[in-house]
Every structure is written in C-alpha cells, then in structure tokens.
GROMACS .gro file of C-alpha atoms in nm:
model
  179
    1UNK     CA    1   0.000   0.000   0.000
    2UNK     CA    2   0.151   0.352  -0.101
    3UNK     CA    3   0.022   0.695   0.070
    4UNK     CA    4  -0.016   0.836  -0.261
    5UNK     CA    5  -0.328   0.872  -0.556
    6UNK     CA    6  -0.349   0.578  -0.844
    7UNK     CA    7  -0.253   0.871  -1.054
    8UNK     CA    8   0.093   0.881  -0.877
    9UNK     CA    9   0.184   0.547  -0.861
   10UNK     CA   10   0.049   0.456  -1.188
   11UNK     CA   11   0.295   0.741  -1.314
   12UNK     CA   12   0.566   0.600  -1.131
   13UNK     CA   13   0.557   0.305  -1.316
   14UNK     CA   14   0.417   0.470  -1.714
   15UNK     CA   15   0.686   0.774  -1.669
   16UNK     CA   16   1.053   0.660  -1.766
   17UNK     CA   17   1.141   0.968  -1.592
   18UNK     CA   18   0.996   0.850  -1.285
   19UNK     CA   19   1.068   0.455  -1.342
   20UNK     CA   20   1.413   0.510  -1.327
   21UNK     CA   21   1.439   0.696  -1.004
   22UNK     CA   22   1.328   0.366  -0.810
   23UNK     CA   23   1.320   0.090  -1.043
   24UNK     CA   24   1.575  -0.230  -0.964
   25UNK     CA   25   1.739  -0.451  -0.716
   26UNK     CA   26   1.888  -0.317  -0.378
   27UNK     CA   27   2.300  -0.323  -0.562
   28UNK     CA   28   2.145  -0.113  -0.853
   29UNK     CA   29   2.452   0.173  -0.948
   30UNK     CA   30   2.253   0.488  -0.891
   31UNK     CA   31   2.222   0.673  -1.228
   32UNK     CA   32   2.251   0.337  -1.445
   33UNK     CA   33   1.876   0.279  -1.451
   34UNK     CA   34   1.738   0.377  -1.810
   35UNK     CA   35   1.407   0.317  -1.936
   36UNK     CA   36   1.230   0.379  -2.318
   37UNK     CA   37   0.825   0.322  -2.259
   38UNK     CA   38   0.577   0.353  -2.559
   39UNK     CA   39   0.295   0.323  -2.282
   40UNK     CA   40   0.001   0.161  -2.542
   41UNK     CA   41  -0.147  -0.190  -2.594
   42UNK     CA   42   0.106  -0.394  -2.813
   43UNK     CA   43   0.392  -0.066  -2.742
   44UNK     CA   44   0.721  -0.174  -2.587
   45UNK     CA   45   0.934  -0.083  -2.302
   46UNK     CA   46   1.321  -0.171  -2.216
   47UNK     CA   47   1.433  -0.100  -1.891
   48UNK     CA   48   1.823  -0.128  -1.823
   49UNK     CA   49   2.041  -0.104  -1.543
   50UNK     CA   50   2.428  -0.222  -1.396
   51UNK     CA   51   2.425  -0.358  -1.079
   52UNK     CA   52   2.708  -0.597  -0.913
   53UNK     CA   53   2.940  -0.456  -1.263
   54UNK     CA   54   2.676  -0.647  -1.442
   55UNK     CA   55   2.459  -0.468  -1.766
   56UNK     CA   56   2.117  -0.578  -1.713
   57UNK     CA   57   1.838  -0.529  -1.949
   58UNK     CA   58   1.471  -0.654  -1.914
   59UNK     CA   59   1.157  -0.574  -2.148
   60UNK     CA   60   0.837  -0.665  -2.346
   61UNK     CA   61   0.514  -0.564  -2.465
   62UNK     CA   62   0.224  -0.354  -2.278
   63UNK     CA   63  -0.139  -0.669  -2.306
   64UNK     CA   64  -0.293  -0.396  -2.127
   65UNK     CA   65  -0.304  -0.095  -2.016
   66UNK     CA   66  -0.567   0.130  -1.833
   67UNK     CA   67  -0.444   0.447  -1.702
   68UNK     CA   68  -0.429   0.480  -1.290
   69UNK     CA   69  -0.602   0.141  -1.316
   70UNK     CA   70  -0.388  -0.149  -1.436
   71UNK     CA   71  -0.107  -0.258  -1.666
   72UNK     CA   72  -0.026  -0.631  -1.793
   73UNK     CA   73   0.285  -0.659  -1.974
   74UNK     CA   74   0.521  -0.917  -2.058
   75UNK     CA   75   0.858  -0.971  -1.929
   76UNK     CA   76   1.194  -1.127  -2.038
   77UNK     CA   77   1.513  -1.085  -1.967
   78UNK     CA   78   1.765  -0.934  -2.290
   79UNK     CA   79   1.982  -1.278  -2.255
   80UNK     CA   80   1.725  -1.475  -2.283
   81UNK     CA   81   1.402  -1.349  -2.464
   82UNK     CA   82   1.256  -1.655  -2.581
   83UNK     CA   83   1.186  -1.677  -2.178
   84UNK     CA   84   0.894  -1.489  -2.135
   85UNK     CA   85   0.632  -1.452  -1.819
   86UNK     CA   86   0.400  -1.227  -1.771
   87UNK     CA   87   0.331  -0.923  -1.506
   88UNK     CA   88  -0.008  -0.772  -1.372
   89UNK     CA   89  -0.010  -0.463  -1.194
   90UNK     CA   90  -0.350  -0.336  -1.020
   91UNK     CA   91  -0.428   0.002  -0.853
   92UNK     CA   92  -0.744   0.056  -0.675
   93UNK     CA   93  -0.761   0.381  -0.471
   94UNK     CA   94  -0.749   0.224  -0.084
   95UNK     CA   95  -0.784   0.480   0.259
   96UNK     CA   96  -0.661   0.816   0.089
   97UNK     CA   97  -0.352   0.576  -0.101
   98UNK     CA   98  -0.355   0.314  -0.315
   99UNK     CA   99  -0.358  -0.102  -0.290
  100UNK     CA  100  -0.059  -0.196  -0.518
  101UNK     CA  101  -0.145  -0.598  -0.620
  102UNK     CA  102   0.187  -0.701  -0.870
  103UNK     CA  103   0.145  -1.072  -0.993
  104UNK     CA  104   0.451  -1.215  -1.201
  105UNK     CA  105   0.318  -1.563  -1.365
  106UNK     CA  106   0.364  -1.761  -1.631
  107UNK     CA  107   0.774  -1.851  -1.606
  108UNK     CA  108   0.885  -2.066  -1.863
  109UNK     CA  109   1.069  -2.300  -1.632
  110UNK     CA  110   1.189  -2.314  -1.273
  111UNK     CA  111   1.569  -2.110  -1.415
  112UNK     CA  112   1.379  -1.816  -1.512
  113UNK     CA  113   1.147  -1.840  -1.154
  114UNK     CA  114   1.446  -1.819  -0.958
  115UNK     CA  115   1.655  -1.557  -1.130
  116UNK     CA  116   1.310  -1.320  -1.118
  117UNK     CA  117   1.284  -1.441  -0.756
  118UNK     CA  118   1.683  -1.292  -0.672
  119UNK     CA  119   1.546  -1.004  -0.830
  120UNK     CA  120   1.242  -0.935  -0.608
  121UNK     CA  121   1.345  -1.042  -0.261
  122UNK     CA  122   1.345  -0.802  -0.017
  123UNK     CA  123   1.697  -0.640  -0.144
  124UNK     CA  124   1.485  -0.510  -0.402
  125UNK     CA  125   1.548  -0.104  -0.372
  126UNK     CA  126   1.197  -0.062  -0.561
  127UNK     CA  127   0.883  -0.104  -0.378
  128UNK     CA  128   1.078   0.042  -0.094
  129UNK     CA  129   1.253   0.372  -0.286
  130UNK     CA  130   0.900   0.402  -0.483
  131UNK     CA  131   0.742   0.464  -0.153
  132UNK     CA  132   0.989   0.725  -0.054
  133UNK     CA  133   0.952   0.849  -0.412
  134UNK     CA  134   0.594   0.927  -0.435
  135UNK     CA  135   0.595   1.038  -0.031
  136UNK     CA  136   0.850   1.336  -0.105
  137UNK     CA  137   0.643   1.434  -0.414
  138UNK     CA  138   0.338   1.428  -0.198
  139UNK     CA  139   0.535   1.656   0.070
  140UNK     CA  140   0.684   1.916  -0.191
  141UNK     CA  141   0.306   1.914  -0.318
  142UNK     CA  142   0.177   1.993  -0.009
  143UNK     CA  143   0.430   2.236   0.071
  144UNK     CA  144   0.382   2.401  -0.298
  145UNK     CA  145  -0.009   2.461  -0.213
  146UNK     CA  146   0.096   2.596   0.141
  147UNK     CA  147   0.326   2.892  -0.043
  148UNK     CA  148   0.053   2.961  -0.253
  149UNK     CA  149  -0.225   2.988   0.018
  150UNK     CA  150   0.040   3.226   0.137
  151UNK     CA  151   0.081   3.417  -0.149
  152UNK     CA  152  -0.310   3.450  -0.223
  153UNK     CA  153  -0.389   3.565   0.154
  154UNK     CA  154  -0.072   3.785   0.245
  155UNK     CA  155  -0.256   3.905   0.570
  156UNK     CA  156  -0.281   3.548   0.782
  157UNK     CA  157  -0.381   3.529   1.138
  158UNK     CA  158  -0.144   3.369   1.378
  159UNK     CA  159  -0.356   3.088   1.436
  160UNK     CA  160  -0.313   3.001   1.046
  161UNK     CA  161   0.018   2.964   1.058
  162UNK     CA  162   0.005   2.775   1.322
  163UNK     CA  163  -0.214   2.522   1.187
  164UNK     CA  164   0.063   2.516   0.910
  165UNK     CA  165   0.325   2.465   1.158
  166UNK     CA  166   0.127   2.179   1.286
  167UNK     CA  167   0.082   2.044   0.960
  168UNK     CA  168   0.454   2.037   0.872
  169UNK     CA  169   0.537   1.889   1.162
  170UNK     CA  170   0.324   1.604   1.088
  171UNK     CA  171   0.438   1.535   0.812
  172UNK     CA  172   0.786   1.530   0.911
  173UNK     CA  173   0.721   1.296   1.199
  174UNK     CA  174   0.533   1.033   0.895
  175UNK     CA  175   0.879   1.051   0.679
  176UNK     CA  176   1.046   0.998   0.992
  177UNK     CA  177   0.859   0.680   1.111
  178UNK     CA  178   0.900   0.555   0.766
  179UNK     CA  179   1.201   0.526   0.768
   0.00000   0.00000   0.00000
C-alpha cells in the first residue's frame, strides 16, 4: 500500500522519468537505470540497469493498459528473450492511497522463476525507494499549495500559521517513522 493517488503510482511506473528513479534490485549503481516506454497496448518498453558490474536489461510488450487502473505486460530478460512470463499490476484507490497488487506468472521453467525471484526479494530497492519516491512528491506538493495559500492571503492570522506549523510537523514525523 503507497500513501499516494493511483494517478501517482500509476505514473511511477508509465513515466521513464519516474521509473528510473526507483526501479531495480537493492546493488542497482545509482544513475545506471534507463528506461524507453511507448505506454500503449502492443507498445514496448526496455528498462536497463548495472548492478554488481553487471549490464542488465529486461523488457516486453504492454497486453494492457488502463491508465491509474492497471497494466499487464510481458517480461523477459535481454539474454534470454525466448523466456517470457508475464506481469499484472493493479491500482485501486485504498484509505486516501492506493492497494498496489503485482502478480509475475507464467515462467517458462523453474531457471527463469528463480533468477526473477533474486530479483524481487526483499533487497529489491523498488517497492521500498518508490514509496519514498511518491511520499517526497506528496510533501513538496503539499508544501507548494501551502506557499501559494500564502501568497493568495498575504494578511494570515497567527492561528493560520500555526495550523501550518502543525501540519509540517506532521508530516515530518510520517517521513520519519518511515524510515
């Protein structure tokens, strides 16, 4: 579950701006993630990345794809494309966030299982980073509509910016307790 709108999350993963800045496993060398999306039914992606001093390079083709919603894409490594499975990723809006279901099916044989396995243990950076990710947009965003409430009503009573105070506080003691 993320603290953040379908719109966000589903952006996170449709935006190769945004993919890269979370996407891979936990030894991922930070600026080596690239990521080419033509975000329609039957477009492709490529995502890329070094990790360990290894080039890594997965991709497919988008089955499906309804915006904020749900995407269903396949998946195989570049080394070995004729070993394809297949991912689901759902987004239903859930308590002021979203419920993040990702199914990976369909492995061609037990090999291919395991390696994708490795990949998404709990070293993983990405569910993890993708939280933090869409948590600091939703705190700059927050703080951006705070400025301009200043800006509109220059003459604010005390109490107001107290009750801004209050809020910024909060939210600093969530991003703490996340982490």
């Amino acid at each position: 579950r993320f603290n953040a709108a379908p719109e966000k999350v589903y952006a996170a993963w449709a935006d190769p701006q945004r993919l890269v800045q979370w996407f891979g496993p936990g030894s991922v060398e930070e600026g080596s993630v690239k990521a080419d999306i033509d975000l329609r039914v039957g477009g492709r992606y490529r995502i890329s990345f070094n990790a360990n001093g290894t080039y890594n390079e997965v991709g497919g083709v988008y089955r499906e794809v309804v915006p904020n919603q749900r995407l269903v894409f396949s998946w195989a490594w570049h080394s070995t494309p004729e070993r394809e499975s297949l991912v689901t990723i759902s987004m239903k809006p859930e308590g002021g966030g979203t419920l993040l279901t990702f199914v990976h099916e369909q492995f061609a044989d037990a090999e291919l299982l395991l390696r994708v396995m490795r990949f998404q243990t709990p070293k993983v950076r990405g569910p993890e980073r993708l939280d933090q990710r869409l948590d600091d947009a939703g705190h700059a965003e927050r703080e951006q509509k705070r400025v301009q409430r200043r800006e509109r009503e220059p003459d604010h009573q005390p109490m107001q910016r107290a009750t801004e105070r209050e809020e910024r506080r909060h939210d600093d003691r969530e991003r703490r307790e996340r982490v």
